Structures are given as structure tokens and as C-alpha cells.
């Protein structure tokens, strides 16, 4: 019975993410989630009695899975990792945020808006950001480069902002700003982030990587 209940919560959380990404915060209702999850009407409300509980459930679900994925990534960092592979990794992240993981990213953005008013959601967003920062520091350390916590935070915010701009701005402006090139954008963000922990000469020397 416990396992079934756990599965039901996961099913509702995944359906809620789909609804939040598609309909936005205003469209996140118990009935909409029931329909998306294909469960009897009233099921979601039994688990999450109000909208705050819905947002918090989504935040916990995304934070738990995101931090677990980054822990696995850090545990598997190869000893021969190269700087260009770090750049490629961040470029792949940008592509996913506006591509295959677009639903999760849009839900994450809606959570950021909710986090302004909801302390529990803000706490979970903090866990996601902290995991991103720690991962950036560990990846840079693995290739012998320095990046400060502040620099890693700027990188995290920059990735979030670029992905949002790519999805929300007109295509011609996205192209003009260069955001349609994940590799070049990632290289620029990484260069700016490392500027917080390295001298200007070191950053310029490494920026081509």
C-alpha cells in the first residue's frame, strides 16, 4: 500500500509539471492535474489540499531528481576530463533546457515566480541552485581551473536567463543575440564565470577552450 501511495504521488507530480509548463501558474488546478494524470476527480486534492501544496510538491520533486542527477554526474567525473568537454556539457544543458527538457525548465521558471511568495518553494530552488554551483566548482577543479562560488552562481543564473530568453524572445532577436548557438553561448558564460576566480590574463588565455 505504501508503494502504491508513493507511485501515486510521483504520478501526480509529473502530471502537475506538465500542467504548470503548459498552462502556467494560473492553470495549475486540482482538476487539471487529475485530467493530466488520468485519475478520478478529487484525487489530487486528497494529496495536496491547496495551491501552495501543489507548488511545493512540484518543487520537492524537481529538486530531489535534479540534485540526484548532479550527484551522479560528479561521482562519474573522469580523471582525464578536458576543459572543452566541460564547455560541451554546458552547451548540451542549454540545448536540453530549450529542447528535450523544456517542460521541466518551464515548470522551474514558474516555480521561481512562486518562490517570491512561497518560502518552501524558495528553499527547494535554493537546493537546485546550490547543486548547480557545487557541480560547476567540481567540474572546474577536475580540469585544473579555478572558479569561485560567486562565479559559479553567475554561471547558474546566466544559464537560466539564456534558456528563458531562447524560449520567450522572438527568433530573430535570439539569433541576433547569438543565443541560438549553445556552444558559443556556453563558452562566453564560462569565461565570465571564471573571471571571478582567475586573473584577466588567465581567462583570456583559456576563453578559446
mmCIF file of C-alpha atoms in Angstrom:
data_model
loop_
_atom_site.group_PDB
_atom_site.id
_atom_site.type_symbol
_atom_site.label_atom_id
_atom_site.label_comp_id
_atom_site.label_asym_id
_atom_site.label_seq_id
_atom_site.Cartn_x
_atom_site.Cartn_y
_atom_site.Cartn_z
ATOM 1 C CA UNK A 1 0.000 0.000 0.000
ATOM 2 C CA UNK A 2 2.875 2.384 0.816
ATOM 3 C CA UNK A 3 4.467 1.727 -2.558
ATOM 4 C CA UNK A 4 1.209 2.394 -4.361
ATOM 5 C CA UNK A 5 0.795 5.671 -2.493
ATOM 6 C CA UNK A 6 4.346 6.646 -3.422
ATOM 7 C CA UNK A 7 3.681 5.827 -7.056
ATOM 8 C CA UNK A 8 0.514 7.908 -6.992
ATOM 9 C CA UNK A 9 2.379 10.926 -5.618
ATOM 10 C CA UNK A 10 5.001 10.583 -8.349
ATOM 11 C CA UNK A 11 2.303 10.293 -11.000
ATOM 12 C CA UNK A 12 0.582 13.445 -9.730
ATOM 13 C CA UNK A 13 3.861 15.367 -9.501
ATOM 14 C CA UNK A 14 4.760 14.527 -13.093
ATOM 15 C CA UNK A 15 1.284 15.492 -14.276
ATOM 16 C CA UNK A 16 1.499 18.743 -12.306
ATOM 17 C CA UNK A 17 4.788 19.593 -14.020
ATOM 18 C CA UNK A 18 3.149 19.084 -17.412
ATOM 19 C CA UNK A 19 0.209 21.301 -16.461
ATOM 20 C CA UNK A 20 2.411 24.017 -14.960
ATOM 21 C CA UNK A 21 4.655 24.109 -18.046
ATOM 22 C CA UNK A 22 1.725 24.189 -20.464
ATOM 23 C CA UNK A 23 -0.773 26.383 -18.629
ATOM 24 C CA UNK A 24 1.383 28.429 -16.252
ATOM 25 C CA UNK A 25 0.676 29.129 -12.614
ATOM 26 C CA UNK A 26 -2.903 30.208 -13.215
ATOM 27 C CA UNK A 27 -3.705 26.940 -14.924
ATOM 28 C CA UNK A 28 -2.331 24.785 -12.119
ATOM 29 C CA UNK A 29 -5.563 23.416 -10.657
ATOM 30 C CA UNK A 30 -6.508 20.171 -8.994
ATOM 31 C CA UNK A 31 -8.893 19.291 -11.809
ATOM 32 C CA UNK A 32 -6.296 19.978 -14.499
ATOM 33 C CA UNK A 33 -3.831 17.666 -12.774
ATOM 34 C CA UNK A 34 -6.483 14.981 -12.317
ATOM 35 C CA UNK A 35 -7.171 15.109 -16.051
ATOM 36 C CA UNK A 36 -3.488 15.078 -16.990
ATOM 37 C CA UNK A 37 -2.794 12.145 -14.653
ATOM 38 C CA UNK A 38 -5.985 10.357 -15.734
ATOM 39 C CA UNK A 39 -7.116 9.789 -12.183
ATOM 40 C CA UNK A 40 -10.595 10.237 -10.654
ATOM 41 C CA UNK A 41 -11.610 13.818 -9.963
ATOM 42 C CA UNK A 42 -10.655 14.816 -6.454
ATOM 43 C CA UNK A 43 -7.553 12.605 -6.296
ATOM 44 C CA UNK A 44 -5.037 15.452 -6.425
ATOM 45 C CA UNK A 45 -6.902 17.434 -3.796
ATOM 46 C CA UNK A 46 -6.723 14.445 -1.450
ATOM 47 C CA UNK A 47 -2.937 14.565 -1.611
ATOM 48 C CA UNK A 48 -2.381 18.319 -1.962
ATOM 49 C CA UNK A 49 -5.264 20.323 -0.468
ATOM 50 C CA UNK A 50 -4.322 23.774 -1.812
ATOM 51 C CA UNK A 51 -2.296 25.539 -4.495
ATOM 52 C CA UNK A 52 0.661 26.173 -2.209
ATOM 53 C CA UNK A 53 0.887 22.452 -1.533
ATOM 54 C CA UNK A 54 0.837 21.796 -5.276
ATOM 55 C CA UNK A 55 3.725 24.177 -5.942
ATOM 56 C CA UNK A 56 5.685 22.762 -3.023
ATOM 57 C CA UNK A 57 5.177 19.199 -4.240
ATOM 58 C CA UNK A 58 6.490 20.119 -7.691
ATOM 59 C CA UNK A 59 9.464 21.942 -6.174
ATOM 60 C CA UNK A 60 10.373 18.980 -3.964
ATOM 61 C CA UNK A 61 10.022 16.561 -6.869
ATOM 62 C CA UNK A 62 12.218 18.571 -9.229
ATOM 63 C CA UNK A 63 14.816 19.382 -6.565
ATOM 64 C CA UNK A 64 15.140 15.761 -5.488
ATOM 65 C CA UNK A 65 15.686 14.489 -9.005
ATOM 66 C CA UNK A 66 17.919 17.344 -10.109
ATOM 67 C CA UNK A 67 20.278 17.060 -7.150
ATOM 68 C CA UNK A 68 20.418 13.268 -7.514
ATOM 69 C CA UNK A 69 21.352 13.602 -11.204
ATOM 70 C CA UNK A 70 24.125 16.095 -10.437
ATOM 71 C CA UNK A 71 25.481 13.907 -7.625
ATOM 72 C CA UNK A 72 25.682 11.033 -10.081
ATOM 73 C CA UNK A 73 27.405 13.276 -12.631
ATOM 74 C CA UNK A 74 30.005 14.403 -10.100
ATOM 75 C CA UNK A 75 30.618 10.826 -8.947
ATOM 76 C CA UNK A 76 31.417 9.870 -12.546
ATOM 77 C CA UNK A 77 33.785 12.713 -13.477
ATOM 78 C CA UNK A 78 36.633 11.024 -15.385
ATOM 79 C CA UNK A 79 40.216 11.683 -14.339
ATOM 80 C CA UNK A 80 41.120 12.762 -17.866
ATOM 81 C CA UNK A 81 38.268 15.295 -18.224
ATOM 82 C CA UNK A 82 39.258 18.125 -20.578
ATOM 83 C CA UNK A 83 38.193 21.804 -20.468
ATOM 84 C CA UNK A 84 36.491 21.561 -23.853
ATOM 85 C CA UNK A 85 34.364 18.715 -22.531
ATOM 86 C CA UNK A 86 33.107 20.962 -19.721
ATOM 87 C CA UNK A 87 32.102 23.546 -22.307
ATOM 88 C CA UNK A 88 30.361 20.852 -24.346
ATOM 89 C CA UNK A 89 28.496 19.691 -21.240
ATOM 90 C CA UNK A 90 27.092 23.159 -20.589
ATOM 91 C CA UNK A 91 26.184 23.552 -24.249
ATOM 92 C CA UNK A 92 24.279 20.271 -24.033
ATOM 93 C CA UNK A 93 22.482 21.574 -20.944
ATOM 94 C CA UNK A 94 21.375 24.685 -22.825
ATOM 95 C CA UNK A 95 20.088 22.583 -25.696
ATOM 96 C CA UNK A 96 18.135 20.382 -23.288
ATOM 97 C CA UNK A 97 16.622 23.352 -21.438
ATOM 98 C CA UNK A 98 15.101 24.623 -24.674
ATOM 99 C CA UNK A 99 14.569 21.174 -26.194
ATOM 100 C CA UNK A 100 14.002 17.769 -24.628
ATOM 101 C CA UNK A 101 13.809 19.154 -21.071
ATOM 102 C CA UNK A 102 11.733 22.198 -21.994
ATOM 103 C CA UNK A 103 8.760 21.053 -19.928
ATOM 104 C CA UNK A 104 10.830 20.731 -16.769
ATOM 105 C CA UNK A 105 12.540 24.055 -17.407
ATOM 106 C CA UNK A 106 9.294 25.944 -17.938
ATOM 107 C CA UNK A 107 7.929 24.439 -14.733
ATOM 108 C CA UNK A 108 11.137 25.509 -12.986
ATOM 109 C CA UNK A 109 10.692 29.066 -14.219
ATOM 110 C CA UNK A 110 7.122 29.134 -12.906
ATOM 111 C CA UNK A 111 8.485 27.915 -9.580
ATOM 112 C CA UNK A 112 10.868 30.875 -9.496
ATOM 113 C CA UNK A 113 7.884 33.198 -9.736
ATOM 114 C CA UNK A 114 6.098 31.288 -6.975
ATOM 115 C CA UNK A 115 9.262 31.298 -4.870
ATOM 116 C CA UNK A 116 8.988 35.063 -4.486
ATOM 117 C CA UNK A 117 5.983 34.430 -2.218
ATOM 118 C CA UNK A 118 6.399 30.841 -1.035
ATOM 119 C CA UNK A 119 9.308 30.175 1.378
ATOM 120 C CA UNK A 120 9.190 26.393 0.934
ATOM 121 C CA UNK A 121 9.431 26.675 -2.841
ATOM 122 C CA UNK A 122 12.268 29.170 -2.412
ATOM 123 C CA UNK A 123 14.083 26.664 -0.197
ATOM 124 C CA UNK A 124 13.838 23.940 -2.854
ATOM 125 C CA UNK A 125 15.025 26.329 -5.574
ATOM 126 C CA UNK A 126 17.977 27.095 -3.328
ATOM 127 C CA UNK A 127 18.845 23.403 -3.215
ATOM 128 C CA UNK A 128 18.768 23.241 -7.017
ATOM 129 C CA UNK A 129 20.967 26.316 -7.360
ATOM 130 C CA UNK A 130 23.392 25.084 -4.699
ATOM 131 C CA UNK A 131 23.730 21.763 -6.528
ATOM 132 C CA UNK A 132 24.442 23.622 -9.782
ATOM 133 C CA UNK A 133 27.078 25.794 -8.095
ATOM 134 C CA UNK A 134 28.805 22.860 -6.383
ATOM 135 C CA UNK A 135 28.849 20.917 -9.643
ATOM 136 C CA UNK A 136 30.416 23.830 -11.525
ATOM 137 C CA UNK A 137 33.139 24.149 -8.890
ATOM 138 C CA UNK A 138 33.885 20.417 -9.007
ATOM 139 C CA UNK A 139 33.969 20.286 -12.814
ATOM 140 C CA UNK A 140 36.383 23.205 -12.988
ATOM 141 C CA UNK A 141 38.558 21.709 -10.283
ATOM 142 C CA UNK A 142 38.705 18.448 -12.251
ATOM 143 C CA UNK A 143 40.263 20.253 -15.228
ATOM 144 C CA UNK A 144 42.606 22.384 -13.128
ATOM 145 C CA UNK A 145 40.709 25.652 -13.419
ATOM 146 C CA UNK A 146 39.509 27.927 -10.662
ATOM 147 C CA UNK A 147 36.003 29.229 -10.283
ATOM 148 C CA UNK A 148 34.663 30.962 -7.194
ATOM 149 C CA UNK A 149 31.294 30.236 -5.647
ATOM 150 C CA UNK A 150 30.147 33.641 -6.854
ATOM 151 C CA UNK A 151 31.386 32.867 -10.355
ATOM 152 C CA UNK A 152 29.564 29.540 -10.316
ATOM 153 C CA UNK A 153 26.439 31.352 -9.151
ATOM 154 C CA UNK A 154 26.714 33.795 -12.039
ATOM 155 C CA UNK A 155 27.074 30.843 -14.404
ATOM 156 C CA UNK A 156 23.933 29.242 -12.960
ATOM 157 C CA UNK A 157 21.946 32.469 -13.295
ATOM 158 C CA UNK A 158 23.293 33.027 -16.790
ATOM 159 C CA UNK A 159 22.265 29.568 -17.950
ATOM 160 C CA UNK A 160 18.787 30.123 -16.552
ATOM 161 C CA UNK A 161 18.472 33.534 -18.192
ATOM 162 C CA UNK A 162 19.735 32.452 -21.599
ATOM 163 C CA UNK A 163 17.420 29.433 -21.680
ATOM 164 C CA UNK A 164 14.465 31.625 -20.771
ATOM 165 C CA UNK A 165 15.386 34.214 -23.397
ATOM 166 C CA UNK A 166 15.732 31.497 -26.037
ATOM 167 C CA UNK A 167 12.207 30.291 -25.331
ATOM 168 C CA UNK A 168 10.468 33.632 -24.821
ATOM 169 C CA UNK A 169 12.087 36.148 -27.201
ATOM 170 C CA UNK A 170 11.393 36.450 -30.955
ATOM 171 C CA UNK A 171 13.510 34.049 -33.000
ATOM 172 C CA UNK A 172 15.183 36.811 -34.974
ATOM 173 C CA UNK A 173 16.333 38.538 -31.778
ATOM 174 C CA UNK A 174 17.543 35.246 -30.313
ATOM 175 C CA UNK A 175 19.660 34.802 -33.427
ATOM 176 C CA UNK A 176 20.947 38.374 -33.325
ATOM 177 C CA UNK A 177 21.986 37.979 -29.690
ATOM 178 C CA UNK A 178 23.741 34.714 -30.502
ATOM 179 C CA UNK A 179 21.673 32.677 -28.076
ATOM 180 C CA UNK A 180 20.870 30.173 -30.805
ATOM 181 C CA UNK A 181 24.468 28.922 -30.651
ATOM 182 C CA UNK A 182 24.720 26.859 -27.433
ATOM 183 C CA UNK A 183 28.456 26.224 -27.812
ATOM 184 C CA UNK A 184 29.418 29.880 -28.216
ATOM 185 C CA UNK A 185 26.995 30.976 -25.508
ATOM 186 C CA UNK A 186 28.294 28.394 -23.051
ATOM 187 C CA UNK A 187 31.871 29.395 -23.764
ATOM 188 C CA UNK A 188 31.022 33.040 -23.101
ATOM 189 C CA UNK A 189 29.176 32.242 -19.856
ATOM 190 C CA UNK A 190 32.010 30.064 -18.615
ATOM 191 C CA UNK A 191 34.569 32.758 -19.425
ATOM 192 C CA UNK A 192 32.610 35.362 -17.481
ATOM 193 C CA UNK A 193 32.128 32.966 -14.572
ATOM 194 C CA UNK A 194 35.823 32.137 -14.357
ATOM 195 C CA UNK A 195 36.650 35.837 -14.317
ATOM 196 C CA UNK A 196 35.522 35.824 -10.668
ATOM 197 C CA UNK A 197 38.243 33.342 -9.737
ATOM 198 C CA UNK A 198 41.100 33.902 -12.176
ATOM 199 C CA UNK A 199 43.151 36.826 -13.412
ATOM 200 C CA UNK A 200 42.050 38.551 -16.614
ATOM 201 C CA UNK A 201 45.044 37.159 -18.488
ATOM 202 C CA UNK A 202 44.217 33.601 -17.466
ATOM 203 C CA UNK A 203 40.605 33.999 -18.554
ATOM 204 C CA UNK A 204 41.598 35.433 -21.942
ATOM 205 C CA UNK A 205 44.106 32.633 -22.442
ATOM 206 C CA UNK A 206 41.521 29.939 -21.698
ATOM 207 C CA UNK A 207 38.492 31.511 -23.372
ATOM 208 C CA UNK A 208 39.103 29.685 -26.641
ATOM 209 C CA UNK A 209 38.687 26.301 -24.931
#
